[in-house]
mmCIF file of C-alpha atoms and ligand atoms in Angstrom:
data_model
loop_
_atom_site.group_PDB
_atom_site.id
_atom_site.type_symbol
_atom_site.label_atom_id
_atom_site.label_comp_id
_atom_site.label_asym_id
_atom_site.label_seq_id
_atom_site.Cartn_x
_atom_site.Cartn_y
_atom_site.Cartn_z
ATOM 1 C CA MET L 1 122.291 269.107 -19.154
ATOM 2 C CA LYS L 2 125.110 270.716 -21.102
ATOM 3 C CA HIS L 3 126.859 272.859 -19.207
ATOM 4 C CA GLU L 4 125.498 272.025 -15.780
ATOM 5 C CA ALA L 5 127.434 270.232 -13.210
ATOM 6 C CA TRP L 6 126.602 266.440 -13.261
ATOM 7 C CA ALA L 7 124.383 265.289 -11.188
ATOM 8 C CA ILE L 8 124.021 268.452 -9.064
ATOM 9 C CA GLY L 9 120.716 268.886 -6.388
ATOM 10 C CA LEU L 10 118.900 266.751 -4.196
ATOM 11 C CA ARG L 11 118.879 263.946 -4.642
ATOM 12 C CA TRP L 12 115.639 260.722 -4.528
ATOM 13 C CA ASP L 13 116.656 257.277 -2.709
ATOM 14 C CA TRP L 14 115.470 254.334 -2.455
ATOM 15 C CA ASP L 15 113.150 254.807 0.741
ATOM 16 C CA PRO L 16 112.236 251.374 2.469
ATOM 17 C CA ALA L 17 109.525 252.485 4.767
ATOM 18 C CA LEU L 18 108.034 254.258 1.658
ATOM 19 C CA GLN L 19 108.530 250.866 -0.914
ATOM 20 C CA GLY L 20 108.972 254.127 -2.847
ATOM 21 C CA LEU L 21 111.781 256.907 -3.736
ATOM 22 C CA ALA L 22 111.875 259.857 -1.429
ATOM 23 C CA GLN L 23 114.112 263.236 -1.356
ATOM 24 C CA SER L 24 115.845 262.864 2.194
ATOM 25 C CA GLY L 25 118.652 265.743 1.993
ATOM 26 C CA ALA L 26 121.384 264.407 0.124
ATOM 27 C CA SER L 27 123.556 265.163 -3.055
ATOM 28 C CA TYR L 28 126.759 264.133 -4.351
ATOM 29 C CA THR L 29 130.003 265.388 -3.535
ATOM 30 C CA ASN L 30 132.190 265.023 -6.826
ATOM 31 C CA GLU L 31 134.974 265.158 -5.374
ATOM 32 C CA PHE L 32 137.863 262.953 -5.580
ATOM 33 C CA ARG L 33 141.579 262.129 -4.903
ATOM 34 C CA THR L 34 144.376 259.895 -6.817
ATOM 35 C CA LEU L 35 146.010 257.445 -4.565
ATOM 36 C CA PRO L 36 149.405 258.267 -3.018
ATOM 37 C CA ASP L 37 151.938 258.163 -5.689
ATOM 38 C CA PRO L 38 152.661 253.973 -5.507
ATOM 39 C CA THR L 39 156.853 254.971 -5.114
ATOM 40 C CA LEU L 40 157.243 257.705 -2.169
ATOM 41 C CA PRO L 41 157.467 256.716 1.079
ATOM 42 C CA LEU L 42 153.164 257.667 2.471
ATOM 43 C CA ALA L 43 153.348 261.605 4.212
ATOM 44 C CA ALA L 44 150.340 261.327 5.827
ATOM 45 C CA PRO L 45 148.330 258.172 7.858
ATOM 46 C CA PHE L 46 146.310 256.398 5.220
ATOM 47 C CA THR L 47 143.638 254.917 5.967
ATOM 48 C CA PHE L 48 140.376 252.681 4.425
ATOM 49 C CA ALA L 49 136.845 250.635 5.048
ATOM 50 C CA VAL L 50 137.151 247.139 5.197
ATOM 51 C CA ILE L 51 133.517 245.440 4.368
ATOM 52 C CA GLY L 52 132.121 241.766 4.606
ATOM 53 C CA ASP L 53 129.299 239.538 3.751
ATOM 54 C CA PHE L 54 127.537 243.359 2.671
ATOM 55 C CA GLY L 55 124.641 242.450 0.481
ATOM 56 C CA THR L 56 121.261 241.852 2.019
ATOM 57 C CA GLY L 57 120.183 244.294 0.350
ATOM 58 C CA ILE L 58 118.035 247.475 1.525
ATOM 59 C CA ARG L 59 114.576 246.687 -0.179
ATOM 60 C CA ARG L 60 113.116 246.009 2.328
ATOM 61 C CA PRO L 61 113.230 247.229 5.826
ATOM 62 C CA SER L 62 116.251 246.158 8.258
ATOM 63 C CA THR L 63 115.516 242.957 11.050
ATOM 64 C CA ALA L 64 117.925 242.331 13.084
ATOM 65 C CA ILE L 65 120.168 240.438 11.038
ATOM 66 C CA LYS L 66 120.104 241.921 7.868
ATOM 67 C CA ARG L 67 121.625 245.497 8.720
ATOM 68 C CA GLN L 68 123.615 246.877 5.263
ATOM 69 C CA ARG L 69 121.309 249.811 5.676
ATOM 70 C CA GLU L 70 122.196 250.382 9.117
ATOM 71 C CA VAL L 71 126.078 250.240 8.174
ATOM 72 C CA GLY L 72 126.583 251.989 4.583
ATOM 73 C CA LEU L 73 124.794 254.679 6.591
ATOM 74 C CA ALA L 74 127.669 254.532 9.653
ATOM 75 C CA LEU L 75 130.258 253.681 6.424
ATOM 76 C CA GLN L 76 129.069 256.886 4.849
ATOM 77 C CA ARG L 77 130.154 259.137 7.894
ATOM 78 C CA ALA L 78 133.337 257.665 8.037
ATOM 79 C CA VAL L 79 134.140 258.879 4.745
ATOM 80 C CA ASP L 80 132.578 262.231 5.285
ATOM 81 C CA THR L 81 134.671 262.302 8.378
ATOM 82 C CA GLU L 82 137.729 260.123 8.868
ATOM 83 C CA ASN L 83 139.500 260.684 5.650
ATOM 84 C CA VAL L 84 138.718 257.014 3.971
ATOM 85 C CA ARG L 85 140.705 256.464 0.982
ATOM 86 C CA LEU L 86 139.017 253.398 -0.291
ATOM 87 C CA ILE L 87 137.632 250.291 0.788
ATOM 88 C CA LEU L 88 138.140 246.807 0.070
ATOM 89 C CA THR L 89 135.375 243.594 0.305
ATOM 90 C CA THR L 90 136.702 240.898 2.389
ATOM 91 C CA GLY L 91 133.402 239.403 -0.576
ATOM 92 C CA ASP L 92 129.651 238.076 -0.515
ATOM 93 C CA ASN L 93 128.762 241.399 -2.313
ATOM 94 C CA ILE L 94 125.609 240.154 -3.299
ATOM 95 C CA TYR L 95 123.207 237.734 -1.545
ATOM 96 C CA ALA L 96 119.874 239.447 -3.280
ATOM 97 C CA SER L 97 116.872 237.409 -4.752
ATOM 98 C CA ARG L 98 114.884 239.482 -6.876
ATOM 99 C CA ARG L 99 111.014 237.770 -5.158
ATOM 100 C CA PHE L 100 109.247 237.476 -8.042
ATOM 101 C CA LEU L 101 111.137 234.613 -9.593
ATOM 102 C CA LEU L 102 109.747 231.286 -7.741
ATOM 103 C CA TRP L 103 113.203 230.367 -7.237
ATOM 104 C CA THR L 104 114.808 232.790 -5.196
ATOM 105 C CA LYS L 105 117.656 231.525 -4.580
ATOM 106 C CA ASP L 106 120.511 234.465 -3.514
ATOM 107 C CA SER L 107 121.878 235.893 -6.169
ATOM 108 C CA GLY L 108 123.595 238.377 -7.712
ATOM 109 C CA ASP L 109 123.866 237.548 -11.251
ATOM 110 C CA GLU L 110 121.450 240.286 -13.023
ATOM 111 C CA ASP L 111 121.945 243.748 -12.479
ATOM 112 C CA ASP L 112 118.520 244.478 -11.237
ATOM 113 C CA ASP L 113 120.451 242.413 -8.440
ATOM 114 C CA TRP L 114 123.155 244.813 -7.552
ATOM 115 C CA PHE L 115 120.834 248.446 -6.923
ATOM 116 C CA PHE L 116 119.032 247.387 -4.017
ATOM 117 C CA THR L 117 122.571 245.415 -2.604
ATOM 118 C CA PHE L 118 124.824 247.761 -3.513
ATOM 119 C CA TYR L 119 123.699 251.216 -5.777
ATOM 120 C CA GLN L 120 121.884 252.692 -3.698
ATOM 121 C CA PRO L 121 123.147 251.973 -0.807
ATOM 122 C CA TYR L 122 126.851 252.567 -1.610
ATOM 123 C CA ARG L 123 125.672 255.795 -3.410
ATOM 124 C CA TYR L 124 127.187 258.411 -2.142
ATOM 125 C CA LEU L 125 130.922 256.517 -1.585
ATOM 126 C CA LEU L 126 131.141 255.063 -4.969
ATOM 127 C CA ASN L 127 131.521 258.672 -6.894
ATOM 128 C CA ARG L 128 134.683 259.425 -5.005
ATOM 129 C CA ILE L 129 136.179 256.505 -3.594
ATOM 130 C CA PRO L 130 137.650 253.315 -4.778
ATOM 131 C CA MET L 131 136.175 249.976 -3.742
ATOM 132 C CA TYR L 132 138.685 246.658 -4.308
ATOM 133 C CA PRO L 133 136.572 243.546 -3.966
ATOM 134 C CA SER L 134 137.483 239.811 -3.398
ATOM 135 C CA ILE L 135 134.793 236.834 -4.621
ATOM 136 C CA GLY L 136 132.674 235.028 -1.914
ATOM 137 C CA ASN L 137 131.423 231.357 -2.322
ATOM 138 C CA HIS L 138 127.885 233.565 -2.699
ATOM 139 C CA ASP L 139 129.853 235.389 -6.151
ATOM 140 C CA SER L 140 130.852 232.011 -7.534
ATOM 141 C CA ALA L 141 129.788 228.995 -7.998
ATOM 142 C CA GLU L 142 131.068 227.385 -4.640
ATOM 143 C CA THR L 143 127.539 228.260 -3.530
ATOM 144 C CA GLU L 144 125.356 229.930 -6.626
ATOM 145 C CA ASP L 145 125.972 228.434 -9.748
ATOM 146 C CA ARG L 146 124.946 231.021 -12.095
ATOM 147 C CA ASP L 147 127.552 234.213 -13.609
ATOM 148 C CA ASP L 148 127.317 236.007 -10.342
ATOM 149 C CA ARG L 149 131.291 236.335 -11.012
ATOM 150 C CA ALA L 150 131.138 237.351 -14.085
ATOM 151 C CA GLN L 151 128.546 240.275 -12.589
ATOM 152 C CA VAL L 152 131.089 241.387 -10.325
ATOM 153 C CA LEU L 153 134.286 241.794 -12.672
ATOM 154 C CA ASP L 154 131.644 244.008 -14.512
ATOM 155 C CA ASN L 155 129.740 245.961 -11.909
ATOM 156 C CA PHE L 156 133.076 246.873 -10.142
ATOM 157 C CA PHE L 157 134.793 247.613 -13.854
ATOM 158 C CA LEU L 158 137.403 244.952 -12.671
ATOM 159 C CA ARG L 159 138.858 244.490 -16.518
ATOM 160 C CA GLU L 160 139.142 248.180 -17.616
ATOM 161 C CA ARG L 161 140.372 249.052 -13.965
ATOM 162 C CA MET L 162 143.576 246.239 -14.421
ATOM 163 C CA VAL L 163 143.887 245.876 -17.629
ATOM 164 C CA THR L 164 146.773 247.135 -17.343
ATOM 165 C CA ASP L 165 147.810 245.351 -14.279
ATOM 166 C CA GLU L 166 147.042 242.170 -16.076
ATOM 167 C CA ALA L 167 149.604 242.250 -18.479
ATOM 168 C CA THR L 168 152.280 243.741 -16.066
ATOM 169 C CA GLY L 169 151.567 240.425 -14.132
ATOM 170 C CA LYS L 170 150.461 242.967 -11.542
ATOM 171 C CA ALA L 171 146.617 240.879 -11.938
ATOM 172 C CA SER L 172 145.914 237.827 -12.323
ATOM 173 C CA LEU L 173 141.765 237.515 -13.348
ATOM 174 C CA ASP L 174 141.177 234.409 -15.479
ATOM 175 C CA PRO L 175 140.018 232.026 -14.497
ATOM 176 C CA GLY L 176 139.966 234.292 -10.980
ATOM 177 C CA LEU L 177 140.162 237.813 -8.945
ATOM 178 C CA PHE L 178 143.912 237.725 -7.870
ATOM 179 C CA TYR L 179 145.166 241.464 -7.898
ATOM 180 C CA ARG L 180 147.796 243.760 -5.639
ATOM 181 C CA VAL L 181 147.492 247.552 -5.574
ATOM 182 C CA HIS L 182 149.930 250.172 -4.263
ATOM 183 C CA VAL L 183 149.639 253.004 -2.000
ATOM 184 C CA GLY L 184 152.429 255.152 -1.849
ATOM 185 C CA ARG L 185 155.557 252.823 -0.727
ATOM 186 C CA ASP L 186 155.164 251.319 2.227
ATOM 187 C CA LEU L 187 150.764 249.572 1.234
ATOM 188 C CA GLU L 188 150.301 247.146 -0.792
ATOM 189 C CA LEU L 189 146.874 245.284 -0.734
ATOM 190 C CA ILE L 190 146.443 241.883 -2.544
ATOM 191 C CA CYS L 191 143.672 240.378 -3.497
ATOM 192 C CA LEU L 192 142.828 236.574 -3.166
ATOM 193 C CA ASP L 193 140.854 234.307 -4.769
ATOM 194 C CA THR L 194 139.674 231.604 -2.131
ATOM 195 C CA SER L 195 136.938 229.900 -3.623
ATOM 196 C CA LYS L 196 135.825 227.103 -5.336
ATOM 197 C CA GLU L 197 134.818 226.620 -8.682
ATOM 198 C CA HIS L 198 132.899 223.846 -10.645
ATOM 199 C CA PHE L 199 135.905 223.824 -13.290
ATOM 200 C CA PHE L 200 138.884 223.313 -11.126
ATOM 201 C CA SER L 201 138.524 220.635 -8.651
ATOM 202 C CA ARG L 202 142.150 220.531 -7.000
ATOM 203 C CA GLY L 203 141.064 223.107 -4.448
ATOM 204 C CA ARG L 204 140.032 226.220 -4.112
ATOM 205 C CA LEU L 205 141.712 228.942 -6.555
ATOM 206 C CA PHE L 206 144.920 229.935 -5.029
ATOM 207 C CA LEU L 207 145.772 226.821 -6.259
ATOM 208 C CA HIS L 208 144.919 226.938 -9.593
ATOM 209 C CA PRO L 209 148.025 226.962 -11.687
ATOM 210 C CA GLU L 210 147.139 230.404 -13.836
ATOM 211 C CA HIS L 211 147.911 232.149 -10.364
ATOM 212 C CA GLN L 212 151.327 230.831 -9.392
ATOM 213 C CA ALA L 213 152.902 233.958 -10.899
ATOM 214 C CA PHE L 214 150.837 235.923 -9.417
ATOM 215 C CA LEU L 215 151.379 234.058 -5.824
ATOM 216 C CA GLU L 216 155.112 234.078 -6.635
ATOM 217 C CA GLU L 217 155.566 238.228 -7.003
ATOM 218 C CA SER L 218 153.110 239.687 -4.854
ATOM 219 C CA LEU L 219 154.398 236.732 -1.424
ATOM 220 C CA GLN L 220 158.416 236.966 -2.001
ATOM 221 C CA VAL L 221 160.026 236.293 0.794
ATOM 222 C CA ALA L 222 160.348 239.714 2.487
ATOM 223 C CA ASP L 223 163.308 241.281 4.561
ATOM 224 C CA ARG L 224 161.387 242.126 7.739
ATOM 225 C CA VAL L 225 163.163 245.763 7.855
ATOM 226 C CA GLY L 226 161.337 248.351 5.704
ATOM 227 C CA ALA L 227 159.310 245.532 4.487
ATOM 228 C CA GLY L 228 156.087 247.619 4.871
ATOM 229 C CA TRP L 229 152.231 246.794 5.017
ATOM 230 C CA ARG L 230 151.745 243.963 2.604
ATOM 231 C CA ILE L 231 148.338 243.210 3.280
ATOM 232 C CA PRO L 232 146.739 240.222 1.755
ATOM 233 C CA PHE L 233 142.654 240.108 1.964
ATOM 234 C CA CYS L 234 140.266 237.248 0.892
ATOM 235 C CA HIS L 235 136.904 236.191 1.723
ATOM 236 C CA HIS L 236 137.711 232.941 3.345
ATOM 237 C CA PRO L 237 139.496 232.832 6.955
ATOM 238 C CA PRO L 238 142.854 231.335 7.609
ATOM 239 C CA TYR L 239 141.384 231.034 11.326
ATOM 240 C CA SER L 240 137.599 231.698 12.598
ATOM 241 C CA ALA L 241 135.829 230.248 15.806
ATOM 242 C CA GLY L 242 132.839 230.510 14.486
ATOM 243 C CA PRO L 243 129.846 229.238 15.497
ATOM 244 C CA ARG L 244 129.002 228.488 11.724
ATOM 245 C CA HIS L 245 132.197 228.518 10.351
ATOM 246 C CA HIS L 246 135.466 227.627 11.156
ATOM 247 C CA ASN L 247 139.061 228.230 10.242
ATOM 248 C CA THR L 248 139.871 226.952 6.712
ATOM 249 C CA THR L 249 142.579 224.805 7.061
ATOM 250 C CA ASP L 250 143.677 224.279 3.109
ATOM 251 C CA MET L 251 144.679 227.988 3.060
ATOM 252 C CA HIS L 252 147.054 227.364 5.562
ATOM 253 C CA PRO L 253 150.288 226.354 3.360
ATOM 254 C CA LEU L 254 149.535 229.786 1.938
ATOM 255 C CA MET L 255 149.785 231.587 5.842
ATOM 256 C CA ALA L 256 154.034 229.973 6.049
ATOM 257 C CA ARG L 257 154.357 231.892 2.675
ATOM 258 C CA PHE L 258 152.491 235.064 4.403
ATOM 259 C CA ARG L 259 155.410 234.521 6.921
ATOM 260 C CA ALA L 260 157.971 234.336 4.814
ATOM 261 C CA ALA L 261 156.704 237.747 3.175
ATOM 262 C CA GLY L 262 156.303 239.512 5.581
ATOM 263 C CA VAL L 263 152.709 239.854 6.389
ATOM 264 C CA ARG L 264 152.040 241.220 9.613
ATOM 265 C CA VAL L 265 147.695 241.589 8.920
ATOM 266 C CA MET L 266 145.504 239.578 6.679
ATOM 267 C CA PHE L 267 141.106 240.216 6.532
ATOM 268 C CA SER L 268 138.672 237.975 5.209
ATOM 269 C CA GLY L 269 134.594 237.292 5.775
ATOM 270 C CA HIS L 270 132.737 234.576 5.372
ATOM 271 C CA GLU L 271 131.288 234.974 8.866
ATOM 272 C CA HIS L 272 129.029 237.047 10.030
ATOM 273 C CA ASN L 273 130.596 238.510 13.203
ATOM 274 C CA PHE L 274 133.590 239.988 14.201
ATOM 275 C CA GLN L 275 136.861 238.437 15.222
ATOM 276 C CA HIS L 276 140.300 239.315 16.001
ATOM 277 C CA SER L 277 142.813 236.574 16.043
ATOM 278 C CA GLN L 278 146.912 236.219 16.072
ATOM 279 C CA ALA L 279 149.033 233.131 15.530
ATOM 280 C CA ASP L 280 152.610 232.518 14.024
ATOM 281 C CA GLY L 281 152.975 235.798 14.671
ATOM 282 C CA ILE L 282 149.948 237.346 12.050
ATOM 283 C CA ASP L 283 146.952 239.745 13.275
ATOM 284 C CA TYR L 284 143.740 237.738 11.676
ATOM 285 C CA PHE L 285 140.773 239.946 11.304
ATOM 286 C CA VAL L 286 137.050 238.539 10.597
ATOM 287 C CA THR L 287 135.385 241.179 9.073
ATOM 288 C CA GLY L 288 131.304 239.530 7.545
ATOM 289 C CA ALA L 289 128.762 241.666 9.071
ATOM 290 C CA ALA L 290 128.436 244.748 7.236
ATOM 291 C CA GLY L 291 124.905 243.788 6.363
ATOM 292 C CA LYS L 292 124.438 239.966 7.328
ATOM 293 C CA LEU L 293 124.772 239.209 11.040
ATOM 294 C CA ARG L 294 125.014 235.989 12.703
ATOM 295 C CA ARG L 295 124.300 236.500 16.283
ATOM 296 C CA GLY L 296 125.752 234.145 18.572
ATOM 297 C CA ARG L 297 128.697 232.586 20.940
ATOM 298 C CA PRO L 298 131.696 231.393 18.558
ATOM 299 C CA ASN L 299 132.768 227.865 20.078
ATOM 300 C CA ARG L 300 136.623 227.329 18.810
ATOM 301 C CA PHE L 301 138.623 230.052 20.169
ATOM 302 C CA ALA L 302 141.135 227.817 21.088
ATOM 303 C CA ASP L 303 141.608 226.192 17.093
ATOM 304 C CA ALA L 304 141.342 230.063 15.724
ATOM 305 C CA HIS L 305 143.522 232.068 18.321
ATOM 306 C CA THR L 306 140.773 234.023 18.732
ATOM 307 C CA VAL L 307 141.654 237.560 20.756
ATOM 308 C CA SER L 308 138.627 238.928 20.697
ATOM 309 C CA TRP L 309 135.189 238.623 19.080
ATOM 310 C CA SER L 310 131.745 240.680 18.590
ATOM 311 C CA ASP L 311 128.406 239.803 16.742
ATOM 312 C CA THR L 312 127.396 243.495 16.445
ATOM 313 C CA PRO L 313 127.123 244.900 12.438
ATOM 314 C CA HIS L 314 129.604 246.526 11.513
ATOM 315 C CA PHE L 315 132.942 247.468 9.407
ATOM 316 C CA LEU L 316 136.264 248.090 9.726
ATOM 317 C CA LEU L 317 138.314 251.493 9.767
ATOM 318 C CA VAL L 318 141.735 250.783 9.336
ATOM 319 C CA THR L 319 144.817 253.487 9.863
ATOM 320 C CA ILE L 320 148.166 252.887 9.025
ATOM 321 C CA ASP L 321 151.377 255.497 9.966
ATOM 322 C CA GLY L 322 154.312 254.766 9.683
ATOM 323 C CA ALA L 323 154.500 251.532 10.959
ATOM 324 C CA ASN L 324 151.971 251.683 13.340
ATOM 325 C CA MET L 325 148.477 250.509 12.224
ATOM 326 C CA THR L 326 145.125 250.789 14.129
ATOM 327 C CA VAL L 327 141.818 248.946 13.220
ATOM 328 C CA ARG L 328 138.509 249.990 14.956
ATOM 329 C CA ALA L 329 135.213 247.859 14.186
ATOM 330 C CA ILE L 330 132.848 250.218 13.688
ATOM 331 C CA GLY L 331 129.218 249.558 14.269
ATOM 332 C CA GLU L 332 125.923 251.832 13.421
ATOM 333 C CA LEU L 333 125.979 255.351 14.068
ATOM 334 C CA VAL L 334 124.998 256.316 17.795
ATOM 335 C CA ASP L 335 123.461 260.066 17.758
ATOM 336 C CA GLY L 336 124.979 260.039 14.211
ATOM 337 C CA GLU L 337 128.395 259.488 15.315
ATOM 338 C CA LEU L 338 130.488 257.037 14.634
ATOM 339 C CA ALA L 339 130.781 253.876 17.622
ATOM 340 C CA ASP L 340 133.117 252.091 18.302
ATOM 341 C CA ILE L 341 131.697 248.666 18.865
ATOM 342 C CA PRO L 342 132.368 246.549 21.960
ATOM 343 C CA ARG L 343 133.974 243.413 21.839
ATOM 344 C CA ARG L 344 134.862 240.261 23.912
ATOM 345 C CA GLY L 345 137.762 238.126 24.426
ATOM 346 C CA PRO L 346 136.592 233.911 24.828
ATOM 347 C CA ASN L 347 136.735 233.809 28.563
ATOM 348 C CA ASP L 348 133.892 236.560 27.901
ATOM 349 C CA GLU L 349 136.635 239.920 29.180
ATOM 350 C CA PHE L 350 135.723 243.163 27.989
ATOM 351 C CA HIS L 351 138.054 244.592 24.675
ATOM 352 C CA ALA L 352 137.186 247.708 23.933
ATOM 353 C CA GLY L 353 138.889 250.398 21.333
ATOM 354 C CA PRO L 354 141.249 250.620 18.728
ATOM 355 C CA ILE L 355 143.261 246.717 18.613
ATOM 356 C CA ARG L 356 146.845 247.967 17.958
ATOM 357 C CA LEU L 357 149.262 246.689 15.607
ATOM 358 C CA SER L 358 152.802 247.667 14.497
ATOM 359 C CA LEU L 359 155.803 246.106 11.973
HETATM 360 FE FE1 LIG F 1 130.956 232.779 2.371
#
């Protein structure tokens, strides 16, 4: 209404138990901050979150292996208390089906599919925190064959957000989703598209000729001293111990380029658990359980160079402080507070607390 703040006061939210809308005391905090100047060093620690394989939807009550609502509430708490400035997704953004269709293959190709899987669960984040998605096999023709990819671009406003970046080579959108985001002078986030499409038979989209100039520019050989944090993120994991999805070996030529470019860490999803691997000086994280969970012990630790893993629903909380980084895998709220999930090593040894890396 004229002269009134937008969406002020208590909001109505979907309640899966009621199967209807209810007021739970939530209202918007309509504030946002722009990202740090890309020409200046980061003046303070910078924190971001990473979520993967989340879009199971909250229309119905959560189950043991569909935990989007609970992980989303923890993410919201982290944004409130931990100064989270942006969110990366490692893909498989939407799985939800529309139940009234006879053919109920997982989808995301209709705007309706996005309410319960995205706009409602992250409602109190989307108004103040930018989200940077990557494309998973469930967002592309690799697994689903309609226009899911177009809906991801549309619903994240990617064409509008990246129109200038496309012109200057900082983004490469057709056909695929490649872009980089500078946060201060010393942090660069690089979205890579590792999915397959029918129109490109030679392999994953990062092999497509259209994107080679972007990759050249993004993965230039770096002098490690002062190179800062150059962090690729994508859906498919170069290293994964399973139990269902294992190493994506056709990504491994890209890993040599990562090393030359001074990459220290990368994030991916696809397998619905947490995994931390170390290979050739790079720390690899699989974070694919911000909604969908796969229980069970991975089975190829040696191939995946696994350090630790967990089959607990979670998201990642990453803080960069100069040359140091901490990565925390945060699970569902415990008594309303953030809690790190317990991790185990390949020999079942216990790992706890933040993972610390440095340049
Ligand atoms: Fe996937």
